[in-house]
Short mmCIF file of C-alpha atoms in Angstrom, two decimals:
data_model
loop_
_atom_site.label_atom_id
_atom_site.label_comp_id
_atom_site.label_asym_id
_atom_site.label_seq_id
_atom_site.Cartn_x
_atom_site.Cartn_y
_atom_site.Cartn_z
CA UNK U 330 -17.70 -31.06 22.46
CA UNK U 331 -14.15 -31.42 21.10
CA UNK U 332 -11.70 -28.57 21.57
CA UNK U 333 -10.70 -26.47 18.59
CA UNK U 334 -7.42 -28.14 17.55
CA UNK U 335 -5.22 -25.02 17.42
CA UNK U 336 -6.86 -22.54 19.81
CA UNK U 337 -7.52 -25.40 22.26
CA UNK U 338 -10.83 -24.02 23.48
CA UNK U 339 -14.35 -25.42 23.63
CA UNK U 340 -16.44 -23.67 20.95
CA UNK U 341 -19.35 -23.49 23.39
CA UNK U 342 -17.30 -21.20 25.63
CA UNK U 343 -16.95 -18.48 22.98
CA UNK U 344 -19.45 -15.63 22.58
CA UNK U 345 -20.54 -14.48 19.13
CA UNK U 346 -18.65 -11.16 19.30
CA UNK U 347 -14.85 -11.21 19.58
CA UNK U 348 -11.93 -8.76 19.52
CA UNK U 349 -8.78 -10.09 17.87
CA UNK U 350 -5.28 -8.68 18.20
CA UNK U 351 -1.77 -9.77 17.33
CA UNK U 352 -0.04 -9.69 20.70
CA UNK U 353 -0.99 -12.19 23.44
CA UNK U 354 0.01 -9.57 26.03
CA UNK U 355 -2.36 -7.09 24.41
CA UNK U 356 -5.12 -9.69 24.64
CA UNK U 357 -4.47 -9.87 28.37
CA UNK U 358 -4.57 -6.07 28.59
CA UNK U 359 -7.91 -5.97 26.78
CA UNK U 360 -9.31 -8.65 29.08
CA UNK U 361 -8.54 -6.46 32.08
CA UNK U 362 -11.23 -4.07 30.82
CA UNK U 363 -13.81 -6.86 31.07
CA UNK U 364 -15.87 -7.89 34.08
CA UNK U 365 -15.52 -11.48 35.27
CA UNK U 366 -12.70 -12.08 32.78
CA UNK U 367 -11.48 -15.64 32.40
CA UNK U 368 -8.57 -17.02 30.41
CA UNK U 369 -9.63 -20.08 28.41
CA UNK U 370 -6.33 -21.08 26.78
CA UNK U 371 -2.86 -19.96 25.75
CA UNK U 372 -1.57 -22.12 22.88
CA UNK U 373 1.29 -20.91 20.65
CA UNK U 374 0.47 -17.27 19.84
CA UNK U 375 -3.23 -17.80 20.46
CA UNK U 376 -4.44 -16.54 23.84
CA UNK U 377 -8.17 -16.51 24.56
CA UNK U 378 -10.23 -14.67 27.17
CA UNK U 379 -13.93 -14.20 27.78
CA UNK U 380 -15.76 -11.73 29.99
CA UNK U 381 -18.46 -9.07 30.04
CA UNK U 382 -18.35 -5.48 28.88
CA UNK U 383 -21.28 -3.19 29.68
CA UNK U 384 -23.34 -6.28 30.42
CA UNK U 385 -22.50 -8.03 27.13
CA UNK U 386 -20.42 -11.19 26.90
CA UNK U 387 -17.38 -10.74 24.62
CA UNK U 388 -14.27 -12.68 23.68
CA UNK U 389 -10.66 -11.61 23.15
CA UNK U 390 -8.24 -13.72 21.09
CA UNK U 391 -4.67 -13.04 19.96
CA UNK U 392 -3.64 -14.20 16.48
CA UNK U 393 0.09 -13.49 16.23
CA UNK U 394 1.94 -11.73 13.39
CA UNK U 395 1.14 -12.22 9.71
CA UNK U 396 -1.71 -13.57 7.64
CA UNK U 397 -1.06 -17.35 7.72
CA UNK U 398 -1.12 -17.70 11.50
CA UNK U 399 -3.90 -15.15 11.87
CA UNK U 400 -5.99 -17.03 9.31
CA UNK U 401 -5.85 -20.16 11.47
CA UNK U 402 -7.32 -18.13 14.32
CA UNK U 403 -10.06 -16.58 12.18
CA UNK U 404 -11.02 -19.93 10.66
CA UNK U 405 -11.35 -21.63 14.03
CA UNK U 406 -13.37 -18.73 15.41
CA UNK U 407 -15.73 -19.14 12.45
CA UNK U 408 -15.99 -22.86 13.19
CA UNK U 409 -16.89 -21.96 16.79
CA UNK U 410 -19.85 -19.88 15.62
CA UNK U 411 -18.40 -16.40 16.10
CA UNK U 412 -20.44 -13.86 14.13
CA UNK U 413 -18.53 -10.58 14.50
CA UNK U 414 -14.79 -9.85 14.70
CA UNK U 415 -12.98 -6.57 15.22
CA UNK U 416 -9.21 -6.44 14.89
CA UNK U 417 -7.26 -3.92 16.96
CA UNK U 418 -3.59 -3.42 16.23
CA UNK U 419 -0.88 -1.07 15.02
CA UNK U 420 0.15 0.09 11.57
CA UNK U 421 2.51 2.39 9.73
CA UNK U 422 1.06 5.60 8.31
CA UNK U 423 1.09 6.27 4.56
CA UNK U 424 -0.24 9.83 4.95
CA UNK U 425 1.12 12.98 6.55
CA UNK U 426 -2.49 13.78 7.50
CA UNK U 427 -2.36 10.93 10.00
CA UNK U 428 0.73 11.11 12.23
CA UNK U 429 1.84 8.66 14.89
CA UNK U 430 -0.88 8.33 17.53
CA UNK U 431 -3.76 8.61 15.03
CA UNK U 432 -6.35 5.88 14.52
CA UNK U 433 -7.43 4.43 11.17
CA UNK U 434 -10.61 2.41 10.67
CA UNK U 435 -10.08 0.11 7.68
CA UNK U 436 -12.82 -0.04 5.06
CA UNK U 437 -10.90 -2.45 2.81
CA UNK U 438 -7.44 -3.97 2.50
CA UNK U 439 -4.99 -4.16 -0.36
CA UNK U 440 -4.11 -7.86 -0.70
CA UNK U 441 -0.30 -7.78 -0.88
CA UNK U 442 -0.11 -10.98 1.16
CA UNK U 443 0.58 -14.54 0.12
CA UNK U 444 -2.20 -16.22 2.08
CA UNK U 445 -5.39 -14.81 0.55
CA UNK U 446 -4.30 -15.44 -3.04
CA UNK U 447 -4.35 -19.14 -2.13
CA UNK U 448 -7.98 -18.81 -0.97
CA UNK U 449 -9.67 -16.64 -3.59
CA UNK U 450 -8.83 -15.08 -6.98
CA UNK U 451 -6.85 -11.84 -6.93
CA UNK U 452 -9.90 -9.94 -8.19
CA UNK U 453 -11.83 -10.86 -5.03
CA UNK U 454 -12.01 -7.80 -2.71
CA UNK U 455 -11.03 -7.73 0.96
CA UNK U 456 -13.71 -5.50 2.43
CA UNK U 457 -15.07 -4.80 5.90
CA UNK U 458 -18.67 -5.01 7.03
CA UNK U 459 -20.19 -1.56 6.60
CA UNK U 460 -22.26 -1.61 9.81
CA UNK U 461 -19.30 -2.68 11.93
CA UNK U 462 -17.05 -0.12 10.24
CA UNK U 463 -19.44 2.82 10.51
CA UNK U 464 -20.19 2.08 14.16
CA UNK U 465 -16.50 1.65 14.94
CA UNK U 466 -15.59 4.91 13.19
CA UNK U 467 -18.31 6.94 14.91
CA UNK U 468 -17.35 5.47 18.28
CA UNK U 469 -13.64 6.19 17.78
CA UNK U 470 -14.38 9.78 16.71
CA UNK U 471 -16.33 10.26 19.91
CA UNK U 472 -13.31 9.28 21.99
CA UNK U 473 -11.17 12.12 20.65
CA UNK U 474 -7.87 12.30 18.79
CA UNK U 475 -7.28 12.05 15.06
CA UNK U 476 -9.34 9.30 13.40
CA UNK U 477 -9.38 8.42 9.70
CA UNK U 478 -11.34 5.90 7.67
CA UNK U 479 -10.22 4.32 4.43
CA UNK U 480 -8.21 1.63 2.67
CA UNK U 481 -5.27 -0.05 4.39
CA UNK U 482 -2.60 -2.28 2.86
CA UNK U 483 -1.64 -5.72 4.11
CA UNK U 484 1.97 -6.59 3.24
CA UNK U 485 3.84 -9.66 4.47
CA UNK U 486 7.33 -8.15 4.70
CA UNK U 487 8.12 -6.20 7.86
CA UNK U 488 11.80 -5.61 7.01
CA UNK U 489 12.87 -4.83 3.42
CA UNK U 490 15.11 -7.09 1.35
CA UNK U 491 16.67 -6.39 -2.03
CA UNK U 492 13.33 -6.00 -3.82
CA UNK U 493 11.26 -2.84 -3.68
CA UNK U 494 8.05 -3.10 -1.71
CA UNK U 495 5.03 -1.48 -3.44
CA UNK U 496 4.52 1.11 -0.71
CA UNK U 497 4.98 4.19 -2.89
CA UNK U 498 2.39 2.97 -5.38
CA UNK U 499 -0.22 2.56 -2.66
CA UNK U 500 0.60 5.91 -1.09
CA UNK U 501 -0.09 7.56 -4.45
CA UNK U 502 -3.34 5.59 -4.67
CA UNK U 503 -4.54 7.04 -1.36
CA UNK U 504 -4.03 4.04 0.89
CA UNK U 505 -3.80 5.31 4.48
CA UNK U 506 -1.73 2.74 6.37
CA UNK U 507 0.09 -0.59 6.18
CA UNK U 508 -0.12 -3.62 8.48
CA UNK U 509 0.07 -7.42 8.23
CA UNK U 510 -3.29 -9.18 8.88
CA UNK U 511 -6.41 -7.25 7.85
CA UNK U 512 -6.70 -8.71 4.34
CA UNK U 513 -6.89 -12.22 5.80
CA UNK U 514 -9.52 -11.09 8.31
CA UNK U 515 -11.76 -9.51 5.68
CA UNK U 516 -11.45 -12.33 3.13
CA UNK U 517 -12.05 -15.11 5.63
CA UNK U 518 -14.97 -13.21 7.17
CA UNK U 519 -16.53 -12.93 3.72
CA UNK U 520 -16.00 -16.62 3.00
CA UNK U 521 -17.33 -17.83 6.35
CA UNK U 522 -20.30 -15.50 6.78
CA UNK U 523 -18.85 -13.36 9.57
CA UNK U 524 -18.97 -9.57 9.97
CA UNK U 525 -15.55 -7.98 10.38
CA UNK U 526 -14.03 -4.59 11.08
CA UNK U 527 -10.57 -3.34 11.96
CA UNK U 528 -9.03 -0.34 13.67
CA UNK U 529 -5.30 0.36 13.93
CA UNK U 530 -3.20 2.80 15.94
CA UNK U 531 -0.45 4.40 13.86
CA UNK U 532 2.97 3.79 15.40
CA UNK U 533 5.19 5.29 12.70
CA UNK U 534 5.29 6.83 9.24
CA UNK U 535 6.37 4.90 6.15
CA UNK U 536 8.59 7.52 4.53
CA UNK U 537 12.25 7.96 3.68
CA UNK U 538 12.50 10.69 6.31
CA UNK U 539 10.99 8.70 9.14
CA UNK U 540 12.73 8.45 12.48
CA UNK U 541 13.97 5.03 13.70
CA UNK U 542 10.96 2.82 14.34
CA UNK U 543 9.85 3.06 17.97
CA UNK U 544 6.29 1.97 18.78
CA UNK U 545 6.89 2.23 22.53
CA UNK U 546 5.85 5.85 23.03
CA UNK U 547 3.18 7.49 25.15
CA UNK U 548 1.28 8.74 22.10
CA UNK U 549 1.06 5.24 20.64
CA UNK U 550 0.06 3.76 24.01
CA UNK U 551 -2.77 6.29 24.31
CA UNK U 552 -3.92 5.55 20.77
CA UNK U 553 -3.98 1.82 21.52
CA UNK U 554 -6.11 2.52 24.60
CA UNK U 555 -8.57 4.52 22.48
CA UNK U 556 -8.85 1.85 19.81
CA UNK U 557 -9.45 -0.86 22.40
CA UNK U 558 -12.18 1.20 24.04
CA UNK U 559 -13.73 1.94 20.63
CA UNK U 560 -13.76 -1.76 19.73
CA UNK U 561 -15.27 -2.83 23.05
CA UNK U 562 -17.99 -0.19 22.92
CA UNK U 563 -18.76 -1.08 19.30
CA UNK U 564 -18.99 -4.82 19.91
CA UNK U 565 -21.24 -4.35 22.93
CA UNK U 566 -23.48 -2.00 20.95
CA UNK U 567 -23.70 -4.39 18.01
CA UNK U 568 -24.40 -7.37 20.26
CA UNK U 569 -27.27 -5.57 21.97
CA UNK U 570 -28.68 -4.41 18.63
CA UNK U 571 -28.55 -7.91 17.17
CA UNK U 572 -29.82 -9.53 20.35
CA UNK U 573 -27.12 -12.16 20.00
CA UNK U 574 -26.00 -12.22 23.64
#
């Protein structure tokens, strides 16, 4: 069978349940939690591993930063027959209830990105799969620490320009956190018949009083460890329930 043109992997080598993350180095870190882990490819920002967790075969793929590049990854995973995706990553907090080091499970994403509006009308929602989300939330709660569940915002801009970003509006609307890829994940999963969930570790607070951005702290590192464990446990549980592996 031909390799996927961007990920450069044989679709037959991928399991049906996959964790996706932005950073190729984080993908490597996740793979180290797997038994019999094997790296399949490292092309551009896309790094792919397979292995077993708790007796279940899982995949790990990095998708880079931002919706357009991430969408390429999600589309090719759909073409390969992947059925369930969970994104793990980091985000900025919109709520004082959830400080740095907390985890947020996304139920839906505000579509303030440029990519998804070229795929579906603006009225089309970016929503997670309820079974994946509920299982992920319950699992994360069981691992300790502060865990929230609710709407996240996906915004393309990481650094501000001369225009005002709509962050204050979404804070007032009760959005919990902001990141850069979840809307693409949820929309593409809906279009391609996949189940998707997402969990993010908060690495800062989006407020005028925030300290200089520094995601490289012990509290963030511990939160990332918890979200990875929650995603692995959830995917293995779902795979066994569905009998897909």
